[in-house]
Tab-separated table of C-alpha atoms and ligand atoms in Angstrom:
chain	number	residue	atom	x	y	z
A	89	MET	CA	-129.306	-13.293	18.199
A	90	THR	CA	-132.476	-13.567	16.110
A	91	MET	CA	-134.023	-17.016	15.816
A	92	HIS	CA	-136.530	-18.928	13.729
A	93	VAL	CA	-138.976	-20.411	16.236
A	94	GLY	CA	-141.700	-23.031	15.763
A	95	ILE	CA	-144.874	-23.110	17.870
A	96	LEU	CA	-147.381	-25.927	18.317
A	97	THR	CA	-150.464	-26.539	20.435
A	98	GLY	CA	-151.266	-30.173	21.280
A	99	GLY	CA	-153.823	-32.248	23.202
A	100	GLY	CA	-157.279	-31.032	24.143
A	101	ASP	CA	-157.815	-27.374	23.320
A	102	CYS	CA	-157.963	-24.902	26.160
A	103	PRO	CA	-158.993	-21.255	26.624
A	104	GLY	CA	-155.821	-19.138	26.579
A	105	LEU	CA	-153.876	-21.004	23.883
A	106	ASN	CA	-154.154	-18.070	21.483
A	107	ALA	CA	-153.052	-15.660	24.212
A	108	VAL	CA	-149.827	-17.677	24.622
A	109	ILE	CA	-149.181	-17.711	20.867
A	110	ARG	CA	-149.758	-13.947	20.656
A	111	ALA	CA	-147.405	-13.250	23.569
A	112	VAL	CA	-144.614	-15.464	22.208
A	113	VAL	CA	-144.789	-13.841	18.776
A	114	ARG	CA	-145.088	-10.271	20.108
A	115	LYS	CA	-142.108	-10.504	22.456
A	116	GLY	CA	-140.051	-12.528	19.972
A	117	GLU	CA	-140.634	-10.309	16.950
A	118	LEU	CA	-140.414	-6.922	18.654
A	119	TYR	CA	-137.678	-7.547	21.227
A	120	HIS	CA	-135.551	-10.281	19.666
A	121	GLY	CA	-136.213	-9.841	15.928
A	122	ASP	CA	-137.383	-13.456	15.659
A	123	SER	CA	-139.386	-15.054	12.882
A	124	PHE	CA	-141.983	-17.772	13.527
A	125	VAL	CA	-143.639	-20.771	11.964
A	126	GLY	CA	-146.872	-22.243	13.318
A	127	PHE	CA	-147.215	-26.034	13.128
A	128	LEU	CA	-150.779	-27.170	12.472
A	129	ASN	CA	-152.621	-29.664	14.674
A	130	GLY	CA	-150.024	-30.422	17.318
A	131	TRP	CA	-147.279	-32.948	16.651
A	132	ARG	CA	-149.153	-34.002	13.472
A	133	GLY	CA	-148.060	-30.745	11.805
A	134	VAL	CA	-144.413	-31.322	12.691
A	135	ILE	CA	-144.498	-34.858	11.283
A	136	ASP	CA	-146.253	-33.717	8.072
A	137	ALA	CA	-144.537	-30.305	7.790
A	138	ALA	CA	-148.002	-28.685	7.795
A	139	THR	CA	-147.451	-25.057	8.745
A	140	ARG	CA	-148.852	-21.559	8.626
A	141	PRO	CA	-146.986	-18.270	8.831
A	142	LEU	CA	-147.069	-16.467	12.171
A	143	ASP	CA	-146.211	-12.868	12.900
A	144	VAL	CA	-147.605	-10.001	14.949
A	145	GLU	CA	-150.128	-9.154	12.205
A	146	ALA	CA	-151.401	-12.753	12.101
A	147	CYS	CA	-152.027	-12.602	15.847
A	148	ARG	CA	-154.244	-9.506	15.809
A	149	GLY	CA	-157.554	-10.047	17.610
A	150	ILE	CA	-156.806	-13.522	18.960
A	151	LEU	CA	-156.248	-12.646	22.645
A	152	PRO	CA	-159.880	-13.240	23.741
A	153	ARG	CA	-160.557	-16.076	21.296
A	154	GLY	CA	-161.005	-19.621	22.631
A	155	GLY	CA	-159.504	-22.652	20.908
A	156	THR	CA	-156.248	-22.386	18.991
A	157	ILE	CA	-155.553	-20.733	15.644
A	158	LEU	CA	-153.002	-23.508	15.022
A	159	GLY	CA	-155.440	-26.373	15.519
A	160	THR	CA	-154.625	-29.320	17.751
A	161	SER	CA	-154.578	-33.115	17.836
A	162	ARG	CA	-153.607	-35.926	20.144
A	163	THR	CA	-150.994	-37.276	17.704
A	164	ASN	CA	-148.056	-38.951	19.419
A	165	PRO	CA	-144.981	-39.101	17.115
A	166	TYR	CA	-143.635	-42.006	19.164
A	167	LYS	CA	-146.738	-44.031	18.165
A	168	VAL	CA	-146.546	-43.136	14.458
A	169	GLU	CA	-144.198	-45.242	12.353
A	170	GLY	CA	-141.254	-43.039	11.439
A	171	GLY	CA	-142.945	-40.167	13.307
A	172	VAL	CA	-139.968	-39.022	15.349
A	173	ALA	CA	-137.566	-39.098	12.404
A	174	ALA	CA	-140.090	-37.204	10.250
A	175	ALA	CA	-140.591	-34.571	12.964
A	176	LYS	CA	-136.828	-34.046	13.328
A	177	ALA	CA	-136.411	-33.858	9.565
A	178	THR	CA	-139.114	-31.175	9.324
A	179	LEU	CA	-137.470	-29.041	12.001
A	180	HIS	CA	-134.124	-29.366	10.234
A	181	ARG	CA	-135.547	-28.661	6.755
A	182	LEU	CA	-137.469	-25.574	7.911
A	183	ASN	CA	-134.398	-24.252	9.792
A	184	VAL	CA	-136.283	-24.174	13.073
A	185	ASP	CA	-133.826	-23.152	15.811
A	186	ALA	CA	-136.227	-23.880	18.668
A	187	LEU	CA	-139.738	-25.217	19.202
A	188	ILE	CA	-142.214	-23.890	21.777
A	189	VAL	CA	-144.609	-26.671	22.732
A	190	ILE	CA	-147.863	-25.672	24.419
A	191	GLY	CA	-149.553	-28.711	25.886
A	192	GLY	CA	-150.493	-30.948	28.775
A	193	GLU	CA	-148.947	-34.094	30.158
A	194	ASP	CA	-148.993	-36.026	26.860
A	195	THR	CA	-147.825	-33.284	24.486
A	196	LEU	CA	-145.117	-32.158	26.907
A	197	GLY	CA	-144.173	-35.801	27.521
A	198	VAL	CA	-143.227	-35.987	23.838
A	199	ALA	CA	-141.327	-32.684	24.158
A	200	ASN	CA	-139.427	-34.128	27.111
A	201	LYS	CA	-138.406	-37.217	25.130
A	202	LEU	CA	-137.332	-35.094	22.151
A	203	ALA	CA	-135.317	-32.829	24.453
A	204	ALA	CA	-133.382	-35.925	25.547
A	205	GLU	CA	-132.613	-36.414	21.822
A	206	ASN	CA	-131.189	-32.870	21.624
A	207	VAL	CA	-134.213	-31.186	20.024
A	208	CYS	CA	-134.368	-27.585	21.273
A	209	VAL	CA	-137.777	-27.395	22.978
A	210	VAL	CA	-139.352	-25.175	25.625
A	211	GLY	CA	-142.687	-26.193	27.180
A	212	VAL	CA	-145.717	-24.159	28.224
A	213	PRO	CA	-148.196	-25.890	30.583
A	214	LYS	CA	-151.790	-26.095	29.375
A	215	THR	CA	-154.801	-28.031	30.578
A	216	ILE	CA	-158.219	-27.183	31.949
A	217	ASP	CA	-157.723	-30.177	34.279
A	218	ASN	CA	-154.905	-28.417	36.214
A	219	ASP	CA	-153.210	-31.781	36.736
A	220	LEU	CA	-149.674	-30.915	35.576
A	221	SER	CA	-146.993	-31.073	38.226
A	222	ALA	CA	-144.346	-28.407	38.861
A	223	THR	CA	-146.746	-25.530	38.229
A	224	GLU	CA	-149.311	-24.355	40.757
A	225	VAL	CA	-151.845	-23.766	38.050
A	226	THR	CA	-152.275	-24.176	34.301
A	227	PHE	CA	-154.082	-21.627	32.150
A	228	GLY	CA	-157.586	-22.739	31.126
A	229	PHE	CA	-158.395	-24.088	34.574
A	230	ASP	CA	-159.817	-20.805	35.866
A	231	THR	CA	-162.076	-20.503	32.812
A	232	ALA	CA	-163.341	-24.079	33.194
A	233	VAL	CA	-164.036	-23.557	36.908
A	234	ASN	CA	-165.946	-20.355	36.178
A	235	ILE	CA	-168.062	-22.039	33.495
A	236	ALA	CA	-168.834	-24.976	35.798
A	237	THR	CA	-169.616	-22.680	38.739
A	238	GLU	CA	-172.012	-20.614	36.666
A	239	ALA	CA	-173.761	-23.802	35.541
A	240	ILE	CA	-174.064	-24.975	39.167
A	241	ASP	CA	-175.500	-21.590	40.207
A	242	ARG	CA	-178.145	-21.938	37.512
A	243	LEU	CA	-178.926	-25.528	38.460
A	244	HIS	CA	-179.514	-24.485	42.097
A	245	THR	CA	-182.585	-22.406	41.257
A	246	THR	CA	-184.264	-25.004	39.068
A	247	ALA	CA	-183.361	-27.743	41.587
A	248	GLU	CA	-184.919	-25.705	44.415
A	249	SER	CA	-188.110	-25.059	42.438
A	250	HIS	CA	-188.624	-28.779	41.758
A	251	HIS	CA	-187.122	-30.097	45.017
A	252	ARG	CA	-184.737	-32.202	42.990
A	253	VAL	CA	-181.256	-33.608	43.264
A	254	MET	CA	-179.066	-32.400	40.386
A	255	VAL	CA	-175.973	-34.370	39.419
A	256	VAL	CA	-173.457	-32.280	37.453
A	257	GLU	CA	-170.617	-34.050	35.640
A	258	VAL	CA	-167.494	-32.001	34.983
A	259	MET	CA	-164.213	-32.854	33.235
A	260	GLY	CA	-161.318	-34.365	35.159
A	261	ARG	CA	-159.986	-37.669	33.983
A	262	HIS	CA	-157.530	-38.498	36.751
A	263	ALA	CA	-157.737	-35.381	38.914
A	264	GLY	CA	-160.764	-33.700	40.425
A	265	TRP	CA	-159.521	-30.104	40.454
A	266	ILE	CA	-162.436	-28.690	38.435
A	267	ALA	CA	-164.973	-30.652	40.496
A	268	THR	CA	-163.431	-29.578	43.794
A	269	HIS	CA	-163.091	-25.879	42.953
A	270	ALA	CA	-166.451	-25.553	41.168
A	271	GLY	CA	-168.111	-27.653	43.878
A	272	ILE	CA	-166.775	-25.424	46.653
A	273	ALA	CA	-167.581	-22.245	44.711
A	274	GLY	CA	-171.049	-23.508	43.761
A	275	GLY	CA	-172.057	-24.842	47.181
A	276	ALA	CA	-172.298	-28.523	46.236
A	277	ALA	CA	-173.702	-30.994	48.758
A	278	GLU	CA	-171.339	-33.713	47.471
A	279	ILE	CA	-168.175	-33.642	45.356
A	280	LEU	CA	-166.967	-36.922	43.850
A	281	ILE	CA	-163.422	-37.016	42.474
A	282	PRO	CA	-161.150	-39.639	40.877
A	283	GLU	CA	-158.691	-39.460	43.781
A	284	GLU	CA	-161.235	-40.797	46.310
A	285	ALA	CA	-163.398	-43.841	45.494
A	286	PHE	CA	-166.855	-42.915	46.772
A	287	ASP	CA	-169.412	-44.915	48.714
A	288	ILE	CA	-172.744	-44.409	46.935
A	289	GLU	CA	-174.665	-45.531	50.011
A	290	GLY	CA	-172.895	-42.840	52.070
A	291	VAL	CA	-173.733	-40.242	49.436
A	292	ALA	CA	-177.425	-41.244	49.437
A	293	THR	CA	-177.565	-41.290	53.247
A	294	ARG	CA	-176.145	-37.769	53.507
A	295	ILE	CA	-178.520	-36.472	50.826
A	296	ARG	CA	-181.493	-38.028	52.676
A	297	ALA	CA	-180.358	-36.502	55.982
A	298	ARG	CA	-179.903	-33.120	54.307
A	299	HIS	CA	-183.435	-33.165	52.903
A	300	ASP	CA	-184.803	-34.388	56.278
A	301	ARG	CA	-183.203	-31.311	57.833
A	302	GLY	CA	-185.318	-29.162	55.494
A	303	SER	CA	-183.200	-28.641	52.392
A	304	TRP	CA	-185.284	-28.484	49.269
A	305	SER	CA	-182.675	-29.634	46.849
A	306	SER	CA	-179.092	-30.847	46.433
A	307	ILE	CA	-176.295	-30.485	43.937
A	308	ILE	CA	-173.847	-33.359	43.479
A	309	VAL	CA	-170.735	-32.512	41.443
A	310	VAL	CA	-168.973	-35.529	39.962
A	311	ALA	CA	-165.719	-35.553	38.004
A	312	GLU	CA	-165.907	-37.709	34.873
A	313	GLY	CA	-163.156	-39.974	36.214
A	314	ALA	CA	-164.731	-40.561	39.658
A	315	VAL	CA	-165.309	-44.206	40.574
A	316	PRO	CA	-167.501	-45.879	43.165
A	317	LEU	CA	-165.965	-48.153	45.780
A	318	ALA	CA	-165.076	-51.512	44.256
A	319	GLY	CA	-166.600	-50.287	40.990
A	320	GLN	CA	-165.504	-49.842	37.423
A	321	MET	CA	-164.777	-46.499	35.783
A	322	ALA	CA	-167.781	-45.519	33.628
A	323	THR	CA	-166.958	-45.113	29.960
A	324	VAL	CA	-168.973	-44.090	26.909
A	325	SER	CA	-166.914	-46.286	24.606
A	326	GLY	CA	-163.882	-48.537	24.584
A	327	ASP	CA	-162.058	-46.062	22.317
A	328	VAL	CA	-158.573	-45.010	23.338
A	329	ASP	CA	-156.471	-42.198	21.899
A	330	ALA	CA	-152.789	-42.291	20.834
A	331	PHE	CA	-151.749	-41.780	24.452
A	332	GLY	CA	-153.933	-44.722	25.629
A	333	HIS	CA	-156.657	-42.646	27.326
A	334	VAL	CA	-160.146	-44.079	27.285
A	335	ARG	CA	-163.032	-41.722	26.458
A	336	LEU	CA	-164.949	-40.909	29.613
A	337	GLY	CA	-168.388	-39.558	30.357
A	338	GLY	CA	-171.445	-41.043	31.976
A	339	ILE	CA	-170.643	-41.642	35.654
A	340	ALA	CA	-173.228	-38.935	36.502
A	341	ASN	CA	-176.019	-41.089	35.053
A	342	TRP	CA	-175.055	-43.969	37.288
A	343	VAL	CA	-174.829	-41.724	40.369
A	344	ALA	CA	-178.252	-40.195	39.599
A	345	GLU	CA	-179.919	-43.601	39.144
A	346	GLN	CA	-178.465	-44.843	42.415
A	347	VAL	CA	-179.340	-41.722	44.398
A	348	GLU	CA	-182.914	-41.669	43.084
A	349	ALA	CA	-183.371	-45.373	43.809
A	350	ARG	CA	-181.961	-45.063	47.322
A	351	THR	CA	-183.625	-41.789	48.382
A	352	GLY	CA	-186.787	-41.593	46.287
A	353	TYR	CA	-185.936	-37.973	45.373
A	354	GLU	CA	-186.379	-36.972	41.768
A	355	THR	CA	-182.898	-36.624	40.256
A	356	ARG	CA	-181.640	-35.077	37.035
A	357	VAL	CA	-178.274	-35.104	35.254
A	358	THR	CA	-176.284	-32.368	33.503
A	359	ILE	CA	-173.060	-33.340	31.726
A	360	LEU	CA	-171.124	-30.145	30.995
A	361	GLY	CA	-168.619	-31.771	28.632
A	362	HIS	CA	-166.781	-29.623	26.133
A	363	VAL	CA	-168.688	-26.467	27.075
A	364	GLN	CA	-166.003	-26.244	29.787
A	365	ARG	CA	-163.239	-26.018	27.188
A	366	GLY	CA	-164.825	-23.696	24.660
A	367	GLY	CA	-165.125	-19.948	24.366
A	368	THR	CA	-163.263	-16.964	25.664
A	369	PRO	CA	-160.721	-17.244	28.512
A	370	THR	CA	-161.233	-15.396	31.793
A	371	ALA	CA	-159.076	-12.334	32.472
A	372	TYR	CA	-157.002	-14.443	34.895
A	373	ASP	CA	-156.256	-17.030	32.186
A	374	ARG	CA	-155.435	-14.332	29.612
A	375	VAL	CA	-152.905	-12.797	31.989
A	376	LEU	CA	-151.371	-16.144	32.987
A	377	ALA	CA	-151.174	-17.289	29.345
A	378	THR	CA	-149.543	-13.982	28.374
A	379	ARG	CA	-146.982	-14.278	31.174
A	380	PHE	CA	-146.202	-17.862	30.123
A	381	GLY	CA	-145.810	-16.833	26.465
A	382	VAL	CA	-143.398	-13.992	27.219
A	383	ALA	CA	-141.400	-16.240	29.569
A	384	ALA	CA	-141.249	-19.046	26.983
A	385	ILE	CA	-139.625	-16.941	24.258
A	386	ASP	CA	-137.207	-15.500	26.819
A	387	ALA	CA	-136.337	-19.082	27.820
A	388	VAL	CA	-135.614	-19.887	24.168
A	389	HIS	CA	-133.170	-16.970	23.991
A	390	ASP	CA	-131.507	-18.083	27.215
A	391	GLY	CA	-131.043	-21.548	25.688
A	392	ALA	CA	-133.137	-23.079	28.494
A	393	PHE	CA	-134.093	-26.124	26.411
A	394	GLY	CA	-135.796	-29.116	28.000
A	395	GLN	CA	-137.408	-26.682	30.434
A	396	MET	CA	-141.020	-25.622	30.992
A	397	VAL	CA	-142.253	-22.270	32.230
A	398	ALA	CA	-144.301	-22.613	35.415
A	399	LEU	CA	-146.119	-20.590	38.047
A	400	GLN	CA	-144.819	-20.927	41.575
A	401	ALA	CA	-145.459	-18.545	44.473
A	402	ALA	CA	-146.833	-15.907	42.062
A	403	HIS	CA	-143.652	-15.937	39.950
A	404	ILE	CA	-143.006	-17.435	36.522
A	405	ILE	CA	-140.045	-19.752	36.810
A	406	ARG	CA	-138.434	-22.525	34.748
A	407	VAL	CA	-138.548	-26.193	35.683
A	408	PRO	CA	-137.243	-29.311	33.913
A	409	LEU	CA	-139.927	-30.744	31.608
A	410	ALA	CA	-139.403	-34.090	33.311
A	411	ASP	CA	-140.622	-32.632	36.624
A	412	ALA	CA	-143.911	-31.656	35.007
A	413	VAL	CA	-144.751	-34.898	33.229
A	414	THR	CA	-143.495	-37.658	35.513
A	415	GLU	CA	-146.359	-37.554	37.981
A	416	LEU	CA	-149.878	-36.102	37.825
A	417	LYS	CA	-150.784	-33.334	40.259
A	418	THR	CA	-153.837	-34.630	42.083
A	419	VAL	CA	-156.188	-32.731	44.399
A	420	ASP	CA	-154.640	-31.687	47.688
A	421	PRO	CA	-156.276	-33.905	50.371
A	422	GLN	CA	-156.317	-30.907	52.740
A	423	LEU	CA	-158.445	-28.957	50.240
A	424	TYR	CA	-160.806	-31.893	49.707
A	425	HIS	CA	-161.128	-33.263	53.251
A	426	GLY	CA	-160.297	-30.098	55.162
A	427	VAL	CA	-162.445	-27.656	53.185
A	428	ALA	CA	-164.796	-29.185	50.558
A	429	GLU	CA	-166.000	-31.991	52.862
A	430	VAL	CA	-167.056	-29.513	55.581
A	431	PHE	CA	-170.002	-28.646	53.327
A	432	PHE	CA	-171.046	-32.199	52.344
A	433	GLY	CA	-174.565	-33.333	53.246
B	583	F6P	O1	-157.379	-33.304	29.024
B	583	F6P	C1	-158.363	-32.357	28.980
B	583	F6P	C2	-159.717	-32.985	28.785
B	583	F6P	O2	-160.628	-31.942	28.641
B	583	F6P	C3	-160.155	-33.956	29.884
B	583	F6P	O3	-160.696	-33.319	31.008
B	583	F6P	C4	-161.157	-34.808	29.156
B	583	F6P	O4	-161.261	-36.085	29.745
B	583	F6P	C5	-160.577	-34.905	27.781
B	583	F6P	O5	-159.776	-33.761	27.603
B	583	F6P	C6	-161.608	-35.017	26.686
B	583	F6P	O6	-160.955	-35.251	25.494
B	583	F6P	P1	-161.596	-35.145	24.048
B	583	F6P	O7	-161.755	-33.691	23.734
B	583	F6P	O8	-160.625	-35.812	23.178
B	583	F6P	O9	-162.947	-35.811	24.120
């Protein structure tokens, strides 16, 4: 049976979003005879009925392109007056049989609630943070880790030349996956993550001991959501988005000040920020995004609504959306304490 399928991308953008869109449209149009409508700017486009046409032709050339051709936003229909009713009305008016929602915890959380109200949705997991449950990995994460690792590699040589400590801040609001992976891959002397409140005195002591042993320089990787013991989360503003998340950024400055004051070593800060989210996806992310896209349109045709496609044990499977959004997937303590920590100091 051919279907008319809507697609949206919501939340922070992420390398690989366009690869998912392309895969959904390609498999749907060629194998199922489907037609598509792209909703602009996440849930905002469903509320406002802001759309663009989508077919195989419209998807030419987008596989390696970062960002999303559909645009994105952090709009939450449940926080907009009349938002849910408007979104349902749009889907009805445009004869949308099913909606493929590509997003992280927040965007898919909305999809999960709508599924409970009998809206036909299928989810695709996206976030550079890799903090969605029920899937071993999300697309975008590999790209972010590679960007951060390359930055750390570059910082090593300048740090060595000047005998400095370099503090590198990476994204990761509640989960330190990027920090842990990039820190391991980049040979960091310390990795600070939101899951483990850190003792700044311990960090400074280990850095001092490391330099006393003859090291010329040190790299400290800190996730933006990391917090010191008995401290407050550093924020750049009190602003919160529609899902209640505060804007982060700046903990690296505090860590650098403290380390310099306690060790006397010259210390510099690099905040990678949105560089980690921009640009072309790695080959791994393109393949994963493509597999997710193909699986999502197949799920639509199997009537697997309220489900999300996921990667488990190298296979793409389906899981209930609720399993993905109920709890965040935080860094495995065995990876952090059993592997990353071996290289601290
Ligand atoms: O959720 C992905 C993410 O990149 C987080 O790591 C980061 O805290 C946040 O988005 C930044 O959001 P914005 O692009 O709205 O500043």
